[in-house]
Amino acid sequence: FDDTLIIRPTAGSKQAEWSTTSGPGPCGRRGHTLTPLDDNRLLLFGGTTRTASFNDLYLFDAGKMRWLPVVGVTGDLPSPRAFHSAVIVNKVLVVTGGTNGDRVYGLEHDTIHAFDTTSGKWDQVATPGGQAGLPPRFAHAAAPVDRQFIVLGGLNPFGVSTSAQVPTGQLC
């Protein structure tokens, strides 16, 4: 699908109303992330179609009900990917894991990337003290807690991973 649905549940009711946006937006995709930047804006990263994977960023402005491509991005961009995780930690979008259909990202290759939403720059995040990176995984979950994030589960190239990991170094 390439539509954007806005669903508004009604408190105390078993009903909800919904609407769509108008105007251009990201192409239809799956396996992307849509991460809250603040109370009114969301960041979309990555995803895939049958023929391509993406490493693009779009901003959804809920106040204006429209999508904007994030332009002028610099730095060490993550490889195109889908089924990754993304969280906001202190105004930084942190992306980890995922797959492009041929490779599962983790360990020494493309393990964690950080996009500074104020400067527009991507950086690959090194793990502290020579520790191995996160094990390769995709289709996992991640959530921010204080100035860190927790990664849980997902699939690795060999089967299901069920361990929870908290990176030991703070990102910001």
PDB file of N, CA, C and O in Angstrom, residues 89-161:
ATOM      1  N   VAL A  89      16.447   8.481  20.540  1.00  0.00           N
ATOM      2  CA  VAL A  89      17.128   8.645  21.816  1.00  0.00           C
ATOM      3  C   VAL A  89      17.740  10.042  21.803  1.00  0.00           C
ATOM      4  O   VAL A  89      18.667  10.306  21.033  1.00  0.00           O
ATOM      5  N   ASN A  90      17.181  10.947  22.608  1.00  0.00           N
ATOM      6  CA  ASN A  90      17.709  12.303  22.719  1.00  0.00           C
ATOM      7  C   ASN A  90      17.841  13.004  21.357  1.00  0.00           C
ATOM      8  O   ASN A  90      18.905  13.513  21.020  1.00  0.00           O
ATOM      9  N   LYS A  91      16.779  13.003  20.573  1.00  0.00           N
ATOM     10  CA  LYS A  91      16.698  13.635  19.252  1.00  0.00           C
ATOM     11  C   LYS A  91      17.595  12.971  18.199  1.00  0.00           C
ATOM     12  O   LYS A  91      17.937  13.560  17.189  1.00  0.00           O
ATOM     13  N   VAL A  92      18.010  11.736  18.456  1.00  0.00           N
ATOM     14  CA  VAL A  92      18.807  10.957  17.504  1.00  0.00           C
ATOM     15  C   VAL A  92      18.002   9.713  17.132  1.00  0.00           C
ATOM     16  O   VAL A  92      17.555   8.972  18.011  1.00  0.00           O
ATOM     17  N   LEU A  93      17.811   9.503  15.812  1.00  0.00           N
ATOM     18  CA  LEU A  93      17.157   8.293  15.328  1.00  0.00           C
ATOM     19  C   LEU A  93      18.205   7.196  15.272  1.00  0.00           C
ATOM     20  O   LEU A  93      19.212   7.336  14.578  1.00  0.00           O
ATOM     21  N   VAL A  94      17.990   6.126  16.019  1.00  0.00           N
ATOM     22  CA  VAL A  94      18.943   5.016  16.078  1.00  0.00           C
ATOM     23  C   VAL A  94      18.335   3.823  15.344  1.00  0.00           C
ATOM     24  O   VAL A  94      17.249   3.375  15.670  1.00  0.00           O
ATOM     25  N   VAL A  95      19.050   3.332  14.320  1.00  0.00           N
ATOM     26  CA  VAL A  95      18.593   2.218  13.496  1.00  0.00           C
ATOM     27  C   VAL A  95      19.540   1.048  13.705  1.00  0.00           C
ATOM     28  O   VAL A  95      20.766   1.212  13.649  1.00  0.00           O
ATOM     29  N   THR A  96      18.975  -0.135  13.949  1.00  0.00           N
ATOM     30  CA  THR A  96      19.809  -1.313  14.113  1.00  0.00           C
ATOM     31  C   THR A  96      19.200  -2.505  13.387  1.00  0.00           C
ATOM     32  O   THR A  96      17.987  -2.605  13.229  1.00  0.00           O
ATOM     33  N   GLY A  97      20.073  -3.389  12.914  1.00  0.00           N
ATOM     34  CA  GLY A  97      19.642  -4.629  12.279  1.00  0.00           C
ATOM     35  C   GLY A  97      18.937  -4.422  10.962  1.00  0.00           C
ATOM     36  O   GLY A  97      19.094  -3.410  10.295  1.00  0.00           O
ATOM     37  N   GLY A  98      18.152  -5.428  10.593  1.00  0.00           N
ATOM     38  CA  GLY A  98      17.415  -5.403   9.336  1.00  0.00           C
ATOM     39  C   GLY A  98      18.038  -6.316   8.307  1.00  0.00           C
ATOM     40  O   GLY A  98      19.062  -6.966   8.533  1.00  0.00           O
ATOM     41  N   THR A  99      17.398  -6.363   7.152  1.00  0.00           N
ATOM     42  CA  THR A  99      17.879  -7.188   6.048  1.00  0.00           C
ATOM     43  C   THR A  99      17.591  -6.497   4.726  1.00  0.00           C
ATOM     44  O   THR A  99      16.656  -5.711   4.624  1.00  0.00           O
ATOM     45  N   ASN A 100      18.411  -6.780   3.731  1.00  0.00           N
ATOM     46  CA  ASN A 100      18.123  -6.292   2.382  1.00  0.00           C
ATOM     47  C   ASN A 100      17.687  -7.455   1.486  1.00  0.00           C
ATOM     48  O   ASN A 100      17.625  -7.311   0.282  1.00  0.00           O
ATOM     49  N   GLY A 101      17.418  -8.596   2.083  1.00  0.00           N
ATOM     50  CA  GLY A 101      17.025  -9.785   1.334  1.00  0.00           C
ATOM     51  C   GLY A 101      18.192 -10.725   1.095  1.00  0.00           C
ATOM     52  O   GLY A 101      18.015 -11.926   0.973  1.00  0.00           O
ATOM     53  N   ASP A 102      19.408 -10.184   1.052  1.00  0.00           N
ATOM     54  CA  ASP A 102      20.609 -10.992   0.864  1.00  0.00           C
ATOM     55  C   ASP A 102      21.452 -11.079   2.130  1.00  0.00           C
ATOM     56  O   ASP A 102      22.159 -12.042   2.347  1.00  0.00           O
ATOM     57  N   ARG A 103      21.405 -10.048   2.948  1.00  0.00           N
ATOM     58  CA  ARG A 103      22.269  -9.953   4.122  1.00  0.00           C
ATOM     59  C   ARG A 103      21.436  -9.535   5.322  1.00  0.00           C
ATOM     60  O   ARG A 103      20.559  -8.694   5.208  1.00  0.00           O
ATOM     61  N   VAL A 104      21.745 -10.110   6.494  1.00  0.00           N
ATOM     62  CA  VAL A 104      21.158  -9.675   7.751  1.00  0.00           C
ATOM     63  C   VAL A 104      22.208  -8.822   8.444  1.00  0.00           C
ATOM     64  O   VAL A 104      23.345  -9.252   8.620  1.00  0.00           O
ATOM     65  N   TYR A 105      21.839  -7.597   8.823  1.00  0.00           N
ATOM     66  CA  TYR A 105      22.811  -6.658   9.369  1.00  0.00           C
ATOM     67  C   TYR A 105      23.030  -6.864  10.855  1.00  0.00           C
ATOM     68  O   TYR A 105      22.100  -7.077  11.614  1.00  0.00           O
ATOM     69  N   GLY A 106      24.292  -6.764  11.259  1.00  0.00           N
ATOM     70  CA  GLY A 106      24.677  -6.899  12.659  1.00  0.00           C
ATOM     71  C   GLY A 106      26.155  -7.193  12.759  1.00  0.00           C
ATOM     72  O   GLY A 106      26.880  -7.175  11.769  1.00  0.00           O
ATOM     73  N   LEU A 107      26.619  -7.470  13.954  1.00  0.00           N
ATOM     74  CA  LEU A 107      28.028  -7.700  14.277  1.00  0.00           C
ATOM     75  C   LEU A 107      28.913  -6.634  13.676  1.00  0.00           C
ATOM     76  O   LEU A 107      28.780  -5.469  14.020  1.00  0.00           O
ATOM     77  N   GLU A 108      29.781  -6.970  12.743  1.00  0.00           N
ATOM     78  CA  GLU A 108      30.741  -6.002  12.231  1.00  0.00           C
ATOM     79  C   GLU A 108      30.226  -5.203  11.050  1.00  0.00           C
ATOM     80  O   GLU A 108      30.860  -4.254  10.625  1.00  0.00           O
ATOM     81  N   HIS A 109      29.104  -5.578  10.477  1.00  0.00           N
ATOM     82  CA  HIS A 109      28.624  -4.887   9.282  1.00  0.00           C
ATOM     83  C   HIS A 109      27.350  -4.113   9.591  1.00  0.00           C
ATOM     84  O   HIS A 109      26.319  -4.706   9.873  1.00  0.00           O
ATOM     85  N   ASP A 110      27.443  -2.782   9.544  1.00  0.00           N
ATOM     86  CA  ASP A 110      26.237  -1.951   9.615  1.00  0.00           C
ATOM     87  C   ASP A 110      25.398  -2.208  10.851  1.00  0.00           C
ATOM     88  O   ASP A 110      24.179  -2.206  10.788  1.00  0.00           O
ATOM     89  N   THR A 111      26.012  -2.419  12.001  1.00  0.00           N
ATOM     90  CA  THR A 111      25.246  -2.838  13.162  1.00  0.00           C
ATOM     91  C   THR A 111      24.315  -1.762  13.710  1.00  0.00           C
ATOM     92  O   THR A 111      23.134  -1.989  13.868  1.00  0.00           O
ATOM     93  N   ILE A 112      24.823  -0.566  14.027  1.00  0.00           N
ATOM     94  CA  ILE A 112      23.992   0.504  14.587  1.00  0.00           C
ATOM     95  C   ILE A 112      24.335   1.815  13.871  1.00  0.00           C
ATOM     96  O   ILE A 112      25.503   2.170  13.752  1.00  0.00           O
ATOM     97  N   HIS A 113      23.302   2.508  13.398  1.00  0.00           N
ATOM     98  CA  HIS A 113      23.478   3.826  12.798  1.00  0.00           C
ATOM     99  C   HIS A 113      22.654   4.848  13.563  1.00  0.00           C
ATOM    100  O   HIS A 113      21.576   4.520  14.072  1.00  0.00           O
ATOM    101  N   ALA A 114      23.155   6.075  13.641  1.00  0.00           N
ATOM    102  CA  ALA A 114      22.473   7.149  14.354  1.00  0.00           C
ATOM    103  C   ALA A 114      22.329   8.353  13.430  1.00  0.00           C
ATOM    104  O   ALA A 114      23.300   8.795  12.823  1.00  0.00           O
ATOM    105  N   PHE A 115      21.098   8.870  13.325  1.00  0.00           N
ATOM    106  CA  PHE A 115      20.808  10.059  12.527  1.00  0.00           C
ATOM    107  C   PHE A 115      20.478  11.200  13.472  1.00  0.00           C
ATOM    108  O   PHE A 115      19.469  11.162  14.184  1.00  0.00           O
ATOM    109  N   ASP A 116      21.338  12.215  13.493  1.00  0.00           N
ATOM    110  CA  ASP A 116      21.117  13.391  14.333  1.00  0.00           C
ATOM    111  C   ASP A 116      20.055  14.252  13.658  1.00  0.00           C
ATOM    112  O   ASP A 116      20.295  14.819  12.589  1.00  0.00           O
ATOM    113  N   THR A 117      18.888  14.342  14.258  1.00  0.00           N
ATOM    114  CA  THR A 117      17.781  15.055  13.629  1.00  0.00           C
ATOM    115  C   THR A 117      17.977  16.562  13.610  1.00  0.00           C
ATOM    116  O   THR A 117      17.284  17.260  12.875  1.00  0.00           O
ATOM    117  N   THR A 118      18.933  17.079  14.383  1.00  0.00           N
ATOM    118  CA  THR A 118      19.186  18.521  14.352  1.00  0.00           C
ATOM    119  C   THR A 118      20.217  18.899  13.294  1.00  0.00           C
ATOM    120  O   THR A 118      20.112  19.955  12.688  1.00  0.00           O
ATOM    121  N   SER A 119      21.198  18.035  13.038  1.00  0.00           N
ATOM    122  CA  SER A 119      22.236  18.354  12.043  1.00  0.00           C
ATOM    123  C   SER A 119      21.994  17.687  10.693  1.00  0.00           C
ATOM    124  O   SER A 119      22.581  18.080   9.693  1.00  0.00           O
ATOM    125  N   GLY A 120      21.166  16.640  10.655  1.00  0.00           N
ATOM    126  CA  GLY A 120      20.926  15.921   9.403  1.00  0.00           C
ATOM    127  C   GLY A 120      22.059  14.986   9.019  1.00  0.00           C
ATOM    128  O   GLY A 120      22.198  14.622   7.854  1.00  0.00           O
ATOM    129  N   LYS A 121      22.861  14.563   9.993  1.00  0.00           N
ATOM    130  CA  LYS A 121      24.025  13.720   9.702  1.00  0.00           C
ATOM    131  C   LYS A 121      23.853  12.323  10.276  1.00  0.00           C
ATOM    132  O   LYS A 121      23.460  12.146  11.425  1.00  0.00           O
ATOM    133  N   TRP A 122      24.195  11.307   9.444  1.00  0.00           N
ATOM    134  CA  TRP A 122      24.243   9.904   9.869  1.00  0.00           C
ATOM    135  C   TRP A 122      25.653   9.561  10.340  1.00  0.00           C
ATOM    136  O   TRP A 122      26.636  10.012   9.755  1.00  0.00           O
ATOM    137  N   ASP A 123      25.752   8.734  11.364  1.00  0.00           N
ATOM    138  CA  ASP A 123      27.024   8.167  11.811  1.00  0.00           C
ATOM    139  C   ASP A 123      26.819   6.697  12.114  1.00  0.00           C
ATOM    140  O   ASP A 123      25.754   6.302  12.605  1.00  0.00           O
ATOM    141  N   GLN A 124      27.832   5.883  11.829  1.00  0.00           N
ATOM    142  CA  GLN A 124      27.806   4.508  12.290  1.00  0.00           C
ATOM    143  C   GLN A 124      28.338   4.519  13.714  1.00  0.00           C
ATOM    144  O   GLN A 124      29.361   5.138  14.002  1.00  0.00           O
ATOM    145  N   VAL A 125      27.652   3.852  14.624  1.00  0.00           N
ATOM    146  CA  VAL A 125      28.000   3.882  16.034  1.00  0.00           C
ATOM    147  C   VAL A 125      28.917   2.703  16.344  1.00  0.00           C
ATOM    148  O   VAL A 125      28.575   1.555  16.064  1.00  0.00           O
ATOM    149  N   ALA A 126      30.077   3.016  16.920  1.00  0.00           N
ATOM    150  CA  ALA A 126      31.008   1.970  17.326  1.00  0.00           C
ATOM    151  C   ALA A 126      30.601   1.446  18.696  1.00  0.00           C
ATOM    152  O   ALA A 126      30.114   2.187  19.540  1.00  0.00           O
ATOM    153  N   THR A 127      30.816   0.154  18.916  1.00  0.00           N
ATOM    154  CA  THR A 127      30.552  -0.410  20.234  1.00  0.00           C
ATOM    155  C   THR A 127      31.770  -0.158  21.115  1.00  0.00           C
ATOM    156  O   THR A 127      32.904  -0.194  20.642  1.00  0.00           O
ATOM    157  N   PRO A 128      31.564   0.121  22.389  1.00  0.00           N
ATOM    158  CA  PRO A 128      32.666   0.514  23.264  1.00  0.00           C
ATOM    159  C   PRO A 128      33.576  -0.656  23.643  1.00  0.00           C
ATOM    160  O   PRO A 128      33.129  -1.798  23.707  1.00  0.00           O
ATOM    161  N   GLY A 129      34.838  -0.339  23.870  1.00  0.00           N
ATOM    162  CA  GLY A 129      35.781  -1.287  24.445  1.00  0.00           C
ATOM    163  C   GLY A 129      36.027  -2.557  23.654  1.00  0.00           C
ATOM    164  O   GLY A 129      36.323  -3.583  24.224  1.00  0.00           O
ATOM    165  N   GLY A 130      35.881  -2.501  22.346  1.00  0.00           N
ATOM    166  CA  GLY A 130      36.147  -3.675  21.528  1.00  0.00           C
ATOM    167  C   GLY A 130      35.088  -4.765  21.634  1.00  0.00           C
ATOM    168  O   GLY A 130      35.310  -5.893  21.196  1.00  0.00           O
ATOM    169  N   GLN A 131      33.929  -4.459  22.223  1.00  0.00           N
ATOM    170  CA  GLN A 131      32.866  -5.452  22.311  1.00  0.00           C
ATOM    171  C   GLN A 131      32.349  -5.778  20.919  1.00  0.00           C
ATOM    172  O   GLN A 131      32.380  -4.944  20.021  1.00  0.00           O
ATOM    173  N   ALA A 132      31.893  -6.995  20.762  1.00  0.00           N
ATOM    174  CA  ALA A 132      31.251  -7.362  19.500  1.00  0.00           C
ATOM    175  C   ALA A 132      29.966  -6.557  19.362  1.00  0.00           C
ATOM    176  O   ALA A 132      29.349  -6.184  20.350  1.00  0.00           O
ATOM    177  N   GLY A 133      29.590  -6.272  18.134  1.00  0.00           N
ATOM    178  CA  GLY A 133      28.335  -5.569  17.893  1.00  0.00           C
ATOM    179  C   GLY A 133      27.148  -6.460  18.222  1.00  0.00           C
ATOM    180  O   GLY A 133      27.302  -7.598  18.636  1.00  0.00           O
ATOM    181  N   LEU A 134      25.963  -5.903  18.033  1.00  0.00           N
ATOM    182  CA  LEU A 134      24.765  -6.711  18.247  1.00  0.00           C
ATOM    183  C   LEU A 134      24.766  -7.862  17.261  1.00  0.00           C
ATOM    184  O   LEU A 134      25.136  -7.690  16.101  1.00  0.00           O
ATOM    185  N   PRO A 135      24.331  -9.036  17.678  1.00  0.00           N
ATOM    186  CA  PRO A 135      24.240 -10.152  16.730  1.00  0.00           C
ATOM    187  C   PRO A 135      23.314  -9.789  15.575  1.00  0.00           C
ATOM    188  O   PRO A 135      22.344  -9.061  15.764  1.00  0.00           O
ATOM    189  N   PRO A 136      23.604 -10.273  14.369  1.00  0.00           N
ATOM    190  CA  PRO A 136      22.749  -9.959  13.223  1.00  0.00           C
ATOM    191  C   PRO A 136      21.308 -10.374  13.500  1.00  0.00           C
ATOM    192  O   PRO A 136      21.063 -11.458  14.013  1.00  0.00           O
ATOM    193  N   ARG A 137      20.369  -9.482  13.161  1.00  0.00           N
ATOM    194  CA  ARG A 137      18.964  -9.794  13.389  1.00  0.00           C
ATOM    195  C   ARG A 137      18.077  -8.905  12.544  1.00  0.00           C
ATOM    196  O   ARG A 137      18.478  -7.827  12.139  1.00  0.00           O
ATOM    197  N   PHE A 138      16.858  -9.395  12.304  1.00  0.00           N
ATOM    198  CA  PHE A 138      15.828  -8.602  11.656  1.00  0.00           C
ATOM    199  C   PHE A 138      14.485  -9.023  12.231  1.00  0.00           C
ATOM    200  O   PHE A 138      14.400 -10.030  12.932  1.00  0.00           O
ATOM    201  N   ALA A 139      13.459  -8.219  11.980  1.00  0.00           N
ATOM    202  CA  ALA A 139      12.112  -8.474  12.498  1.00  0.00           C
ATOM    203  C   ALA A 139      12.109  -8.519  14.023  1.00  0.00           C
ATOM    204  O   ALA A 139      11.382  -9.290  14.630  1.00  0.00           O
ATOM    205  N   HIS A 140      12.912  -7.682  14.648  1.00  0.00           N
ATOM    206  CA  HIS A 140      13.006  -7.588  16.098  1.00  0.00           C
ATOM    207  C   HIS A 140      12.281  -6.327  16.570  1.00  0.00           C
ATOM    208  O   HIS A 140      11.785  -5.551  15.766  1.00  0.00           O
ATOM    209  N   ALA A 141      12.234  -6.125  17.867  1.00  0.00           N
ATOM    210  CA  ALA A 141      11.627  -4.934  18.450  1.00  0.00           C
ATOM    211  C   ALA A 141      12.685  -4.165  19.221  1.00  0.00           C
ATOM    212  O   ALA A 141      13.650  -4.746  19.721  1.00  0.00           O
ATOM    213  N   ALA A 142      12.497  -2.852  19.290  1.00  0.00           N
ATOM    214  CA  ALA A 142      13.387  -2.008  20.085  1.00  0.00           C
ATOM    215  C   ALA A 142      12.558  -0.889  20.698  1.00  0.00           C
ATOM    216  O   ALA A 142      11.569  -0.444  20.113  1.00  0.00           O
ATOM    217  N   ALA A 143      12.977  -0.456  21.886  1.00  0.00           N
ATOM    218  CA  ALA A 143      12.288   0.636  22.562  1.00  0.00           C
ATOM    219  C   ALA A 143      13.302   1.453  23.353  1.00  0.00           C
ATOM    220  O   ALA A 143      14.228   0.888  23.942  1.00  0.00           O
ATOM    221  N   PRO A 144      13.126   2.787  23.367  1.00  0.00           N
ATOM    222  CA  PRO A 144      14.032   3.628  24.160  1.00  0.00           C
ATOM    223  C   PRO A 144      13.658   3.592  25.633  1.00  0.00           C
ATOM    224  O   PRO A 144      12.483   3.529  25.994  1.00  0.00           O
ATOM    225  N   VAL A 145      14.674   3.601  26.476  1.00  0.00           N
ATOM    226  CA  VAL A 145      14.505   3.698  27.917  1.00  0.00           C
ATOM    227  C   VAL A 145      15.605   4.625  28.411  1.00  0.00           C
ATOM    228  O   VAL A 145      16.788   4.288  28.309  1.00  0.00           O
ATOM    229  N   ASP A 146      15.212   5.781  28.922  1.00  0.00           N
ATOM    230  CA  ASP A 146      16.164   6.797  29.370  1.00  0.00           C
ATOM    231  C   ASP A 146      17.066   7.167  28.196  1.00  0.00           C
ATOM    232  O   ASP A 146      16.580   7.536  27.145  1.00  0.00           O
ATOM    233  N   ARG A 147      18.383   7.059  28.310  1.00  0.00           N
ATOM    234  CA  ARG A 147      19.296   7.423  27.215  1.00  0.00           C
ATOM    235  C   ARG A 147      19.903   6.196  26.563  1.00  0.00           C
ATOM    236  O   ARG A 147      21.037   6.212  26.087  1.00  0.00           O
ATOM    237  N   GLN A 148      19.172   5.111  26.545  1.00  0.00           N
ATOM    238  CA  GLN A 148      19.610   3.874  25.922  1.00  0.00           C
ATOM    239  C   GLN A 148      18.409   3.232  25.247  1.00  0.00           C
ATOM    240  O   GLN A 148      17.320   3.788  25.270  1.00  0.00           O
ATOM    241  N   PHE A 149      18.593   2.083  24.649  1.00  0.00           N
ATOM    242  CA  PHE A 149      17.456   1.382  24.079  1.00  0.00           C
ATOM    243  C   PHE A 149      17.616  -0.115  24.279  1.00  0.00           C
ATOM    244  O   PHE A 149      18.715  -0.618  24.437  1.00  0.00           O
ATOM    245  N   ILE A 150      16.490  -0.795  24.285  1.00  0.00           N
ATOM    246  CA  ILE A 150      16.466  -2.236  24.487  1.00  0.00           C
ATOM    247  C   ILE A 150      16.054  -2.890  23.174  1.00  0.00           C
ATOM    248  O   ILE A 150      15.120  -2.437  22.513  1.00  0.00           O
ATOM    249  N   VAL A 151      16.765  -3.931  22.783  1.00  0.00           N
ATOM    250  CA  VAL A 151      16.462  -4.712  21.582  1.00  0.00           C
ATOM    251  C   VAL A 151      16.020  -6.091  22.045  1.00  0.00           C
ATOM    252  O   VAL A 151      16.669  -6.700  22.902  1.00  0.00           O
ATOM    253  N   LEU A 152      14.912  -6.585  21.487  1.00  0.00           N
ATOM    254  CA  LEU A 152      14.381  -7.863  21.924  1.00  0.00           C
ATOM    255  C   LEU A 152      14.023  -8.728  20.729  1.00  0.00           C
ATOM    256  O   LEU A 152      13.335  -8.287  19.806  1.00  0.00           O
ATOM    257  N   GLY A 153      14.495  -9.960  20.756  1.00  0.00           N
ATOM    258  CA  GLY A 153      14.047 -10.985  19.819  1.00  0.00           C
ATOM    259  C   GLY A 153      14.398 -10.736  18.375  1.00  0.00           C
ATOM    260  O   GLY A 153      15.393 -10.114  18.055  1.00  0.00           O
ATOM    261  N   GLY A 154      13.544 -11.243  17.505  1.00  0.00           N
ATOM    262  CA  GLY A 154      13.756 -11.159  16.074  1.00  0.00           C
ATOM    263  C   GLY A 154      14.326 -12.456  15.522  1.00  0.00           C
ATOM    264  O   GLY A 154      14.433 -13.460  16.220  1.00  0.00           O
ATOM    265  N   LEU A 155      14.650 -12.413  14.263  1.00  0.00           N
ATOM    266  CA  LEU A 155      15.235 -13.562  13.576  1.00  0.00           C
ATOM    267  C   LEU A 155      16.676 -13.260  13.223  1.00  0.00           C
ATOM    268  O   LEU A 155      17.016 -12.141  12.871  1.00  0.00           O
ATOM    269  N   ASN A 156      17.527 -14.263  13.303  1.00  0.00           N
ATOM    270  CA  ASN A 156      18.882 -14.124  12.809  1.00  0.00           C
ATOM    271  C   ASN A 156      19.011 -15.029  11.581  1.00  0.00           C
ATOM    272  O   ASN A 156      18.056 -15.720  11.233  1.00  0.00           O
ATOM    273  N   PRO A 157      20.159 -15.037  10.914  1.00  0.00           N
ATOM    274  CA  PRO A 157      20.262 -15.844   9.700  1.00  0.00           C
ATOM    275  C   PRO A 157      20.063 -17.340   9.931  1.00  0.00           C
ATOM    276  O   PRO A 157      19.825 -18.089   8.994  1.00  0.00           O
ATOM    277  N   PHE A 158      20.133 -17.790  11.190  1.00  0.00           N
ATOM    278  CA  PHE A 158      20.091 -19.221  11.478  1.00  0.00           C
ATOM    279  C   PHE A 158      18.842 -19.669  12.224  1.00  0.00           C
ATOM    280  O   PHE A 158      18.670 -20.834  12.494  1.00  0.00           O
ATOM    281  N   GLY A 159      17.991 -18.735  12.630  1.00  0.00           N
ATOM    282  CA  GLY A 159      16.801 -19.113  13.397  1.00  0.00           C
ATOM    283  C   GLY A 159      16.315 -17.969  14.237  1.00  0.00           C
ATOM    284  O   GLY A 159      16.585 -16.817  13.947  1.00  0.00           O
ATOM    285  N   VAL A 160      15.622 -18.276  15.308  1.00  0.00           N
ATOM    286  CA  VAL A 160      15.005 -17.250  16.146  1.00  0.00           C
ATOM    287  C   VAL A 160      15.930 -16.872  17.289  1.00  0.00           C
ATOM    288  O   VAL A 160      16.517 -17.729  17.937  1.00  0.00           O
ATOM    289  N   SER A 161      16.081 -15.580  17.551  1.00  0.00           N
ATOM    290  CA  SER A 161      16.823 -15.082  18.695  1.00  0.00           C
ATOM    291  C   SER A 161      15.817 -14.646  19.750  1.00  0.00           C
ATOM    292  O   SER A 161      14.858 -13.959  19.443  1.00  0.00           O
TER     293      SER A 161
END
